[in-house]
Structures are given as C-alpha cells and as structure tokens.
Amino acid sequence: MTGVFSLLPEGWPGLLAAPGDSPSCPAAGGHAPPAAPGRLLELIAAAGLRGRGGAGFPAAVKLRAVRDAPGRPVVVANGEEGEPGSVKDRWLLRHRPHVVLDGLRLAAAVTGAARGYVHLSDAAAERAVRRALAEHPADLDVEVVRTEHTYVAGEETAVVRRIDGGPALPTAKPPRPFESGVGGAPTLVANVETLARIALIHARPDEAADIAGTHLVTLSGAAGAALVEAPAGTHLKVLADLCGHGRAQAVLLGGLFGGLHGAGWRDLPLDHDGLSAAGGALGCGALHFLHPEDCPVAVATEAVTYLAAQSARQCGVCVSGTGALARTLAAVARGEAGDDAAAQLRRWSRQLPGRGACGLLDAAARIVATLLARFPDRVDAHRVDAHRVDAHPAAACRACAVPVPHDGRRFTVRVP
Ligand code: SF4
C-alpha cells in the first residue's frame, strides 16, 4: 500500500482527513441527535447522495422506500466488501467507526427503525466497532454480525440471509430487502461509506452537495496501491499519478464490475454518470491500473477466473456461464483457442448479463465484452493460426504463459 491521500480542498469535509474518530467526532457532528429526520432526508435527496456499495442507487430513494414500507424497519451498516481491490469499507470501520455508527443512527431516525446491525467480516474492524459501540449512545439497539469474506457476501440479499442465520448467499429478487428483509421487516442495507456521508451531511448541511459528490477510491496495480478521497469529476489521470500509474495502458473499473478501459482512460471523470456514459461503472470505487507490460488478456482471464471461482453456484446460468467464459478466455490466453472463440465469447457476453440473482455474472460478461471491444488486436495476437507452424502464438506473451490463479491475487489490496 503506497498510502492514504486526500485530494479534497482545505476545509472540505472528508473522511480520510477527519481530525480523528472519537465518541464526539467533530467531523460527524459528535452524535448530535437527529432532531428533524424529515429535513435530513430532504437534504440527502437534494444533495444527490448515491450508495457507495456498488450499484450507486440514490440513497434518499432507498431510505424513503424503507420508511414507507409496512412494518417496523431494520437498518444495516454493510461493511463486507467482497471486491478484492477495495479496502475503503474496512478502513472506515477500523478508523472511523463512530462516524459510521452515527450514520446508522441517523438512518434509523429517518426510517423509524429501532434495531440496527453492523455486518462485516474483518476481525480488526469488528474490534473497532465493538469498542465504539461501548462508547456510543444506547438509543439504537445494534448487533454486530460477522460473515464470511467472499465476493457475494456483501450483496444486499446475502446480507439479509446471513443476519437471519443463513448462508451469506444472494436470493432471487423480488422481494428486495426494503420490502421484506431481516426477519421479514423492511430493511435498509446501506454501505458503510454511504452512512458515513449521511453523518457528514447531518453535521455540515451547508456542504451537503460537496459531501455527496466526494468518493473514497482504492487504487491498485503493479506500481502500488492507495486509498484516496477525491471530489467527483477528478480525472483518472490525477488519481493514477498519485501512486505511479501514470504510464498505465488501461484501467479496470469498479472493482471487477466496470470493465476494461484502454485509450482515453486518463480523461475519464470520477463519477457514476461520466463512467456510465463511457460504457463503464464506478461500482465500489476500486480502480486497477494495467502496467504497460501487463497483458489485457491475462488480466481479464485472471479476473473472470476469480469470478467463476467465487460464483455462489446457486443459479445454473451463472455456474455454466462464468465457467464457460473463464475456460474459453483461459484457452485464448494460452493460445489454444480456435478461430470461433472470440465470436463465442462475444455472444455470451451479450446473452448473460441480467440472468443471475446477483451482479457477479454481469461483471464477468462486462470484462469479456470490453476486452473484445477495446483490445481486439491483443486478443487476436493470442489466436491459434492453423497455418502457422513456426511458433505457439502465446509464447510471444509472457504474461499469459503462467497458470492463471483463481484467488484474484493481482487485484487484492491490503488495508492500510
Ligand atoms: S449469479 Fe452466480 S454468484 Fe450470483 S447468486 Fe447466482 S450463482 Fe450466486
């Protein structure tokens, strides 16, 4: 890990550069009681705060849906980040647990919940949260629920299932948790960064739009890794330069969810709409930069192989789909695929999205689609040429000559 950086202007309310986390953390308002929950909800809506777990859904819409559903709501701080390239949620729970708990109390006040949960897998984060809970006002009944650390354990229906005592696996939707969640109650499953930003908005309402537009991002790649807080719209080249990725040839966006981006990646803006317009996704804010010597085919193969290994194996289409994508891509990388492999991969990458119970299959399909669309020459360079007798094509690509690991180690970042 290269470090932790704040790119926020002096005095701008942030989470990394907060003066510290304490029972009366000044950054978050020091447990100030939520006197006017309706007003706070309006502020969150006007500021345009979007969820930071991956989907980027408007936070106010989710809060309102839970508040208005029949039954006594439940609120959950979701700190289980399954994306291997993301560390922001564990960092927040370890270093800013009071701010997250303040956000959870505020969400409870807005929705009318009397019960809350903190859902996590990280042992250090659990210790920090339990210490903070002992110092926190007891006006909300909060339980800590430990889960396993897998790609799908943080998906909202998997969170509900785990809290209810089941396995941390997604379920089919509908119903969504806001309709029927923990114990059948309407449930808000909110990412811990989302909750921390709600706490900041409550503490500094005049700066709500700036707070809602600020992102925690995890950067990784061969040159190093960093946790950064930056305003929306920051160009990716600014982020890349922070930790030596200025020469990167491409970036994998959104953890593993936003696909590969080659030429032009430097001018992409750090925000949901800008990245969506470019055919990507911000997801949980994890960016993996590809060094000039990385092979995009090798990177895509490792990512899809990891996703196939992480499939919860509940949906037939996911088991067969991610498996087929991974096997075919690995054959391409090794130079063992036939002429029709690229066409087959292209067909699957169009047919598979939206067919699993969670986003894992979509992530795998998007990586394949963007590899084929943006790096056709690199894919073609691995193609078996039946008329070629002089050399094995993949021998020219050293990155693809090594066996593909299943554990996503290339993307894994240590929590700073
Ligand atoms: S899409 Fe895959 S990972 Fe997601 S629930 Fe279905 S089988 Fe599990």
mmCIF file with all atom_site columns, N, CA, C and O in Angstrom, residues 370-389:
data_model
loop_
_atom_site.group_PDB
_atom_site.id
_atom_site.type_symbol
_atom_site.label_atom_id
_atom_site.label_alt_id
_atom_site.label_comp_id
_atom_site.label_asym_id
_atom_site.label_entity_id
_atom_site.label_seq_id
_atom_site.pdbx_PDB_ins_code
_atom_site.Cartn_x
_atom_site.Cartn_y
_atom_site.Cartn_z
_atom_site.occupancy
_atom_site.B_iso_or_equiv
_atom_site.pdbx_formal_charge
_atom_site.auth_seq_id
_atom_site.auth_comp_id
_atom_site.auth_asym_id
_atom_site.auth_atom_id
_atom_site.pdbx_PDB_model_num
ATOM 1  N N  . THR A 1 370 ? -15.672 -5.855  -22.835 1.00 0.00 ? 370 THR A N  1
ATOM 2  C CA . THR A 1 370 ? -14.785 -4.703  -23.006 1.00 0.00 ? 370 THR A CA 1
ATOM 3  C C  . THR A 1 370 ? -13.399 -5.131  -23.493 1.00 0.00 ? 370 THR A C  1
ATOM 4  O O  . THR A 1 370 ? -12.741 -4.394  -24.224 1.00 0.00 ? 370 THR A O  1
ATOM 5  N N  . LEU A 1 371 ? -12.971 -6.319  -23.105 1.00 0.00 ? 371 LEU A N  1
ATOM 6  C CA . LEU A 1 371 ? -11.693 -6.826  -23.632 1.00 0.00 ? 371 LEU A CA 1
ATOM 7  C C  . LEU A 1 371 ? -11.780 -6.978  -25.147 1.00 0.00 ? 371 LEU A C  1
ATOM 8  O O  . LEU A 1 371 ? -10.895 -6.533  -25.891 1.00 0.00 ? 371 LEU A O  1
ATOM 9  N N  . LEU A 1 372 ? -12.872 -7.594  -25.601 1.00 0.00 ? 372 LEU A N  1
ATOM 10 C CA . LEU A 1 372 ? -13.032 -7.845  -27.045 1.00 0.00 ? 372 LEU A CA 1
ATOM 11 C C  . LEU A 1 372 ? -13.199 -6.540  -27.820 1.00 0.00 ? 372 LEU A C  1
ATOM 12 O O  . LEU A 1 372 ? -12.658 -6.380  -28.919 1.00 0.00 ? 372 LEU A O  1
ATOM 13 N N  . ALA A 1 373 ? -13.946 -5.595  -27.237 1.00 0.00 ? 373 ALA A N  1
ATOM 14 C CA . ALA A 1 373 ? -14.232 -4.351  -27.963 1.00 0.00 ? 373 ALA A CA 1
ATOM 15 C C  . ALA A 1 373 ? -13.036 -3.401  -27.979 1.00 0.00 ? 373 ALA A C  1
ATOM 16 O O  . ALA A 1 373 ? -12.819 -2.684  -28.953 1.00 0.00 ? 373 ALA A O  1
ATOM 17 N N  . ARG A 1 374 ? -12.275 -3.388  -26.890 1.00 0.00 ? 374 ARG A N  1
ATOM 18 C CA . ARG A 1 374 ? -11.231 -2.352  -26.753 1.00 0.00 ? 374 ARG A CA 1
ATOM 19 C C  . ARG A 1 374 ? -9.822  -2.869  -26.993 1.00 0.00 ? 374 ARG A C  1
ATOM 20 O O  . ARG A 1 374 ? -8.898  -2.080  -27.156 1.00 0.00 ? 374 ARG A O  1
ATOM 21 N N  . PHE A 1 375 ? -9.643  -4.168  -27.003 1.00 0.00 ? 375 PHE A N  1
ATOM 22 C CA . PHE A 1 375 ? -8.301  -4.725  -27.227 1.00 0.00 ? 375 PHE A CA 1
ATOM 23 C C  . PHE A 1 375 ? -8.346  -5.844  -28.265 1.00 0.00 ? 375 PHE A C  1
ATOM 24 O O  . PHE A 1 375 ? -7.800  -6.928  -28.037 1.00 0.00 ? 375 PHE A O  1
ATOM 25 N N  . PRO A 1 376 ? -9.012  -5.595  -29.421 1.00 0.00 ? 376 PRO A N  1
ATOM 26 C CA . PRO A 1 376 ? -9.143  -6.683  -30.392 1.00 0.00 ? 376 PRO A CA 1
ATOM 27 C C  . PRO A 1 376 ? -7.789  -7.182  -30.915 1.00 0.00 ? 376 PRO A C  1
ATOM 28 O O  . PRO A 1 376 ? -7.622  -8.389  -31.136 1.00 0.00 ? 376 PRO A O  1
ATOM 29 N N  . ASP A 1 377 ? -6.822  -6.270  -31.062 1.00 0.00 ? 377 ASP A N  1
ATOM 30 C CA . ASP A 1 377 ? -5.508  -6.695  -31.561 1.00 0.00 ? 377 ASP A CA 1
ATOM 31 C C  . ASP A 1 377 ? -4.806  -7.602  -30.566 1.00 0.00 ? 377 ASP A C  1
ATOM 32 O O  . ASP A 1 377 ? -4.159  -8.580  -30.955 1.00 0.00 ? 377 ASP A O  1
ATOM 33 N N  . ARG A 1 378 ? -4.961  -7.264  -29.282 1.00 0.00 ? 378 ARG A N  1
ATOM 34 C CA . ARG A 1 378 ? -4.282  -8.083  -28.264 1.00 0.00 ? 378 ARG A CA 1
ATOM 35 C C  . ARG A 1 378 ? -4.934  -9.466  -28.179 1.00 0.00 ? 378 ARG A C  1
ATOM 36 O O  . ARG A 1 378 ? -4.252  -10.461 -27.959 1.00 0.00 ? 378 ARG A O  1
ATOM 37 N N  . VAL A 1 379 ? -6.244  -9.516  -28.357 1.00 0.00 ? 379 VAL A N  1
ATOM 38 C CA . VAL A 1 379 ? -6.927  -10.820 -28.350 1.00 0.00 ? 379 VAL A CA 1
ATOM 39 C C  . VAL A 1 379 ? -6.482  -11.610 -29.580 1.00 0.00 ? 379 VAL A C  1
ATOM 40 O O  . VAL A 1 379 ? -6.137  -12.802 -29.492 1.00 0.00 ? 379 VAL A O  1
ATOM 41 N N  . ASP A 1 380 ? -6.452  -10.927 -30.702 1.00 0.00 ? 380 ASP A N  1
ATOM 42 C CA . ASP A 1 380 ? -6.098  -11.603 -31.949 1.00 0.00 ? 380 ASP A CA 1
ATOM 43 C C  . ASP A 1 380 ? -4.661  -12.134 -31.914 1.00 0.00 ? 380 ASP A C  1
ATOM 44 O O  . ASP A 1 380 ? -4.356  -13.169 -32.507 1.00 0.00 ? 380 ASP A O  1
ATOM 45 N N  . ALA A 1 381 ? -3.810  -11.426 -31.188 1.00 0.00 ? 381 ALA A N  1
ATOM 46 C CA . ALA A 1 381 ? -2.408  -11.853 -31.112 1.00 0.00 ? 381 ALA A CA 1
ATOM 47 C C  . ALA A 1 381 ? -2.255  -13.204 -30.416 1.00 0.00 ? 381 ALA A C  1
ATOM 48 O O  . ALA A 1 381 ? -1.240  -13.867 -30.555 1.00 0.00 ? 381 ALA A O  1
ATOM 49 N N  . HIS A 1 382 ? -3.280  -13.599 -29.667 1.00 0.00 ? 382 HIS A N  1
ATOM 50 C CA . HIS A 1 382 ? -3.228  -14.883 -28.963 1.00 0.00 ? 382 HIS A CA 1
ATOM 51 C C  . HIS A 1 382 ? -3.895  -16.007 -29.749 1.00 0.00 ? 382 HIS A C  1
ATOM 52 O O  . HIS A 1 382 ? -3.933  -17.151 -29.301 1.00 0.00 ? 382 HIS A O  1
ATOM 53 N N  . ARG A 1 383 ? -4.456  -15.661 -30.912 1.00 0.00 ? 383 ARG A N  1
ATOM 54 C CA . ARG A 1 383 ? -5.268  -16.623 -31.653 1.00 0.00 ? 383 ARG A CA 1
ATOM 55 C C  . ARG A 1 383 ? -4.389  -17.725 -32.250 1.00 0.00 ? 383 ARG A C  1
ATOM 56 O O  . ARG A 1 383 ? -3.279  -17.469 -32.702 1.00 0.00 ? 383 ARG A O  1
ATOM 57 N N  . VAL A 1 384 ? -4.921  -18.925 -32.227 1.00 0.00 ? 384 VAL A N  1
ATOM 58 C CA . VAL A 1 384 ? -4.214  -20.030 -32.879 1.00 0.00 ? 384 VAL A CA 1
ATOM 59 C C  . VAL A 1 384 ? -4.353  -19.862 -34.381 1.00 0.00 ? 384 VAL A C  1
ATOM 60 O O  . VAL A 1 384 ? -5.453  -19.696 -34.905 1.00 0.00 ? 384 VAL A O  1
ATOM 61 N N  . ASP A 1 385 ? -3.251  -19.850 -35.060 1.00 0.00 ? 385 ASP A N  1
ATOM 62 C CA . ASP A 1 385 ? -3.274  -19.769 -36.516 1.00 0.00 ? 385 ASP A CA 1
ATOM 63 C C  . ASP A 1 385 ? -2.910  -21.141 -37.066 1.00 0.00 ? 385 ASP A C  1
ATOM 64 O O  . ASP A 1 385 ? -1.782  -21.605 -36.935 1.00 0.00 ? 385 ASP A O  1
ATOM 65 N N  . ALA A 1 386 ? -3.921  -21.765 -37.648 1.00 0.00 ? 386 ALA A N  1
ATOM 66 C CA . ALA A 1 386 ? -3.723  -23.137 -38.120 1.00 0.00 ? 386 ALA A CA 1
ATOM 67 C C  . ALA A 1 386 ? -2.616  -23.239 -39.176 1.00 0.00 ? 386 ALA A C  1
ATOM 68 O O  . ALA A 1 386 ? -2.018  -24.293 -39.365 1.00 0.00 ? 386 ALA A O  1
ATOM 69 N N  . HIS A 1 387 ? -2.363  -22.110 -39.860 1.00 0.00 ? 387 HIS A N  1
ATOM 70 C CA . HIS A 1 387 ? -1.360  -22.165 -40.936 1.00 0.00 ? 387 HIS A CA 1
ATOM 71 C C  . HIS A 1 387 ? 0.037   -21.818 -40.442 1.00 0.00 ? 387 HIS A C  1
ATOM 72 O O  . HIS A 1 387 ? 0.978   -21.821 -41.194 1.00 0.00 ? 387 HIS A O  1
ATOM 73 N N  . ARG A 1 388 ? 0.077   -21.492 -39.161 1.00 0.00 ? 388 ARG A N  1
ATOM 74 C CA . ARG A 1 388 ? 1.355   -21.038 -38.647 1.00 0.00 ? 388 ARG A CA 1
ATOM 75 C C  . ARG A 1 388 ? 2.075   -22.215 -37.999 1.00 0.00 ? 388 ARG A C  1
ATOM 76 O O  . ARG A 1 388 ? 1.530   -22.882 -37.112 1.00 0.00 ? 388 ARG A O  1
ATOM 77 N N  . VAL A 1 389 ? 3.261   -22.512 -38.425 1.00 0.00 ? 389 VAL A N  1
ATOM 78 C CA . VAL A 1 389 ? 3.942   -23.690 -37.903 1.00 0.00 ? 389 VAL A CA 1
ATOM 79 C C  . VAL A 1 389 ? 5.197   -23.326 -37.117 1.00 0.00 ? 389 VAL A C  1
ATOM 80 O O  . VAL A 1 389 ? 5.773   -24.159 -36.444 1.00 0.00 ? 389 VAL A O  1
#
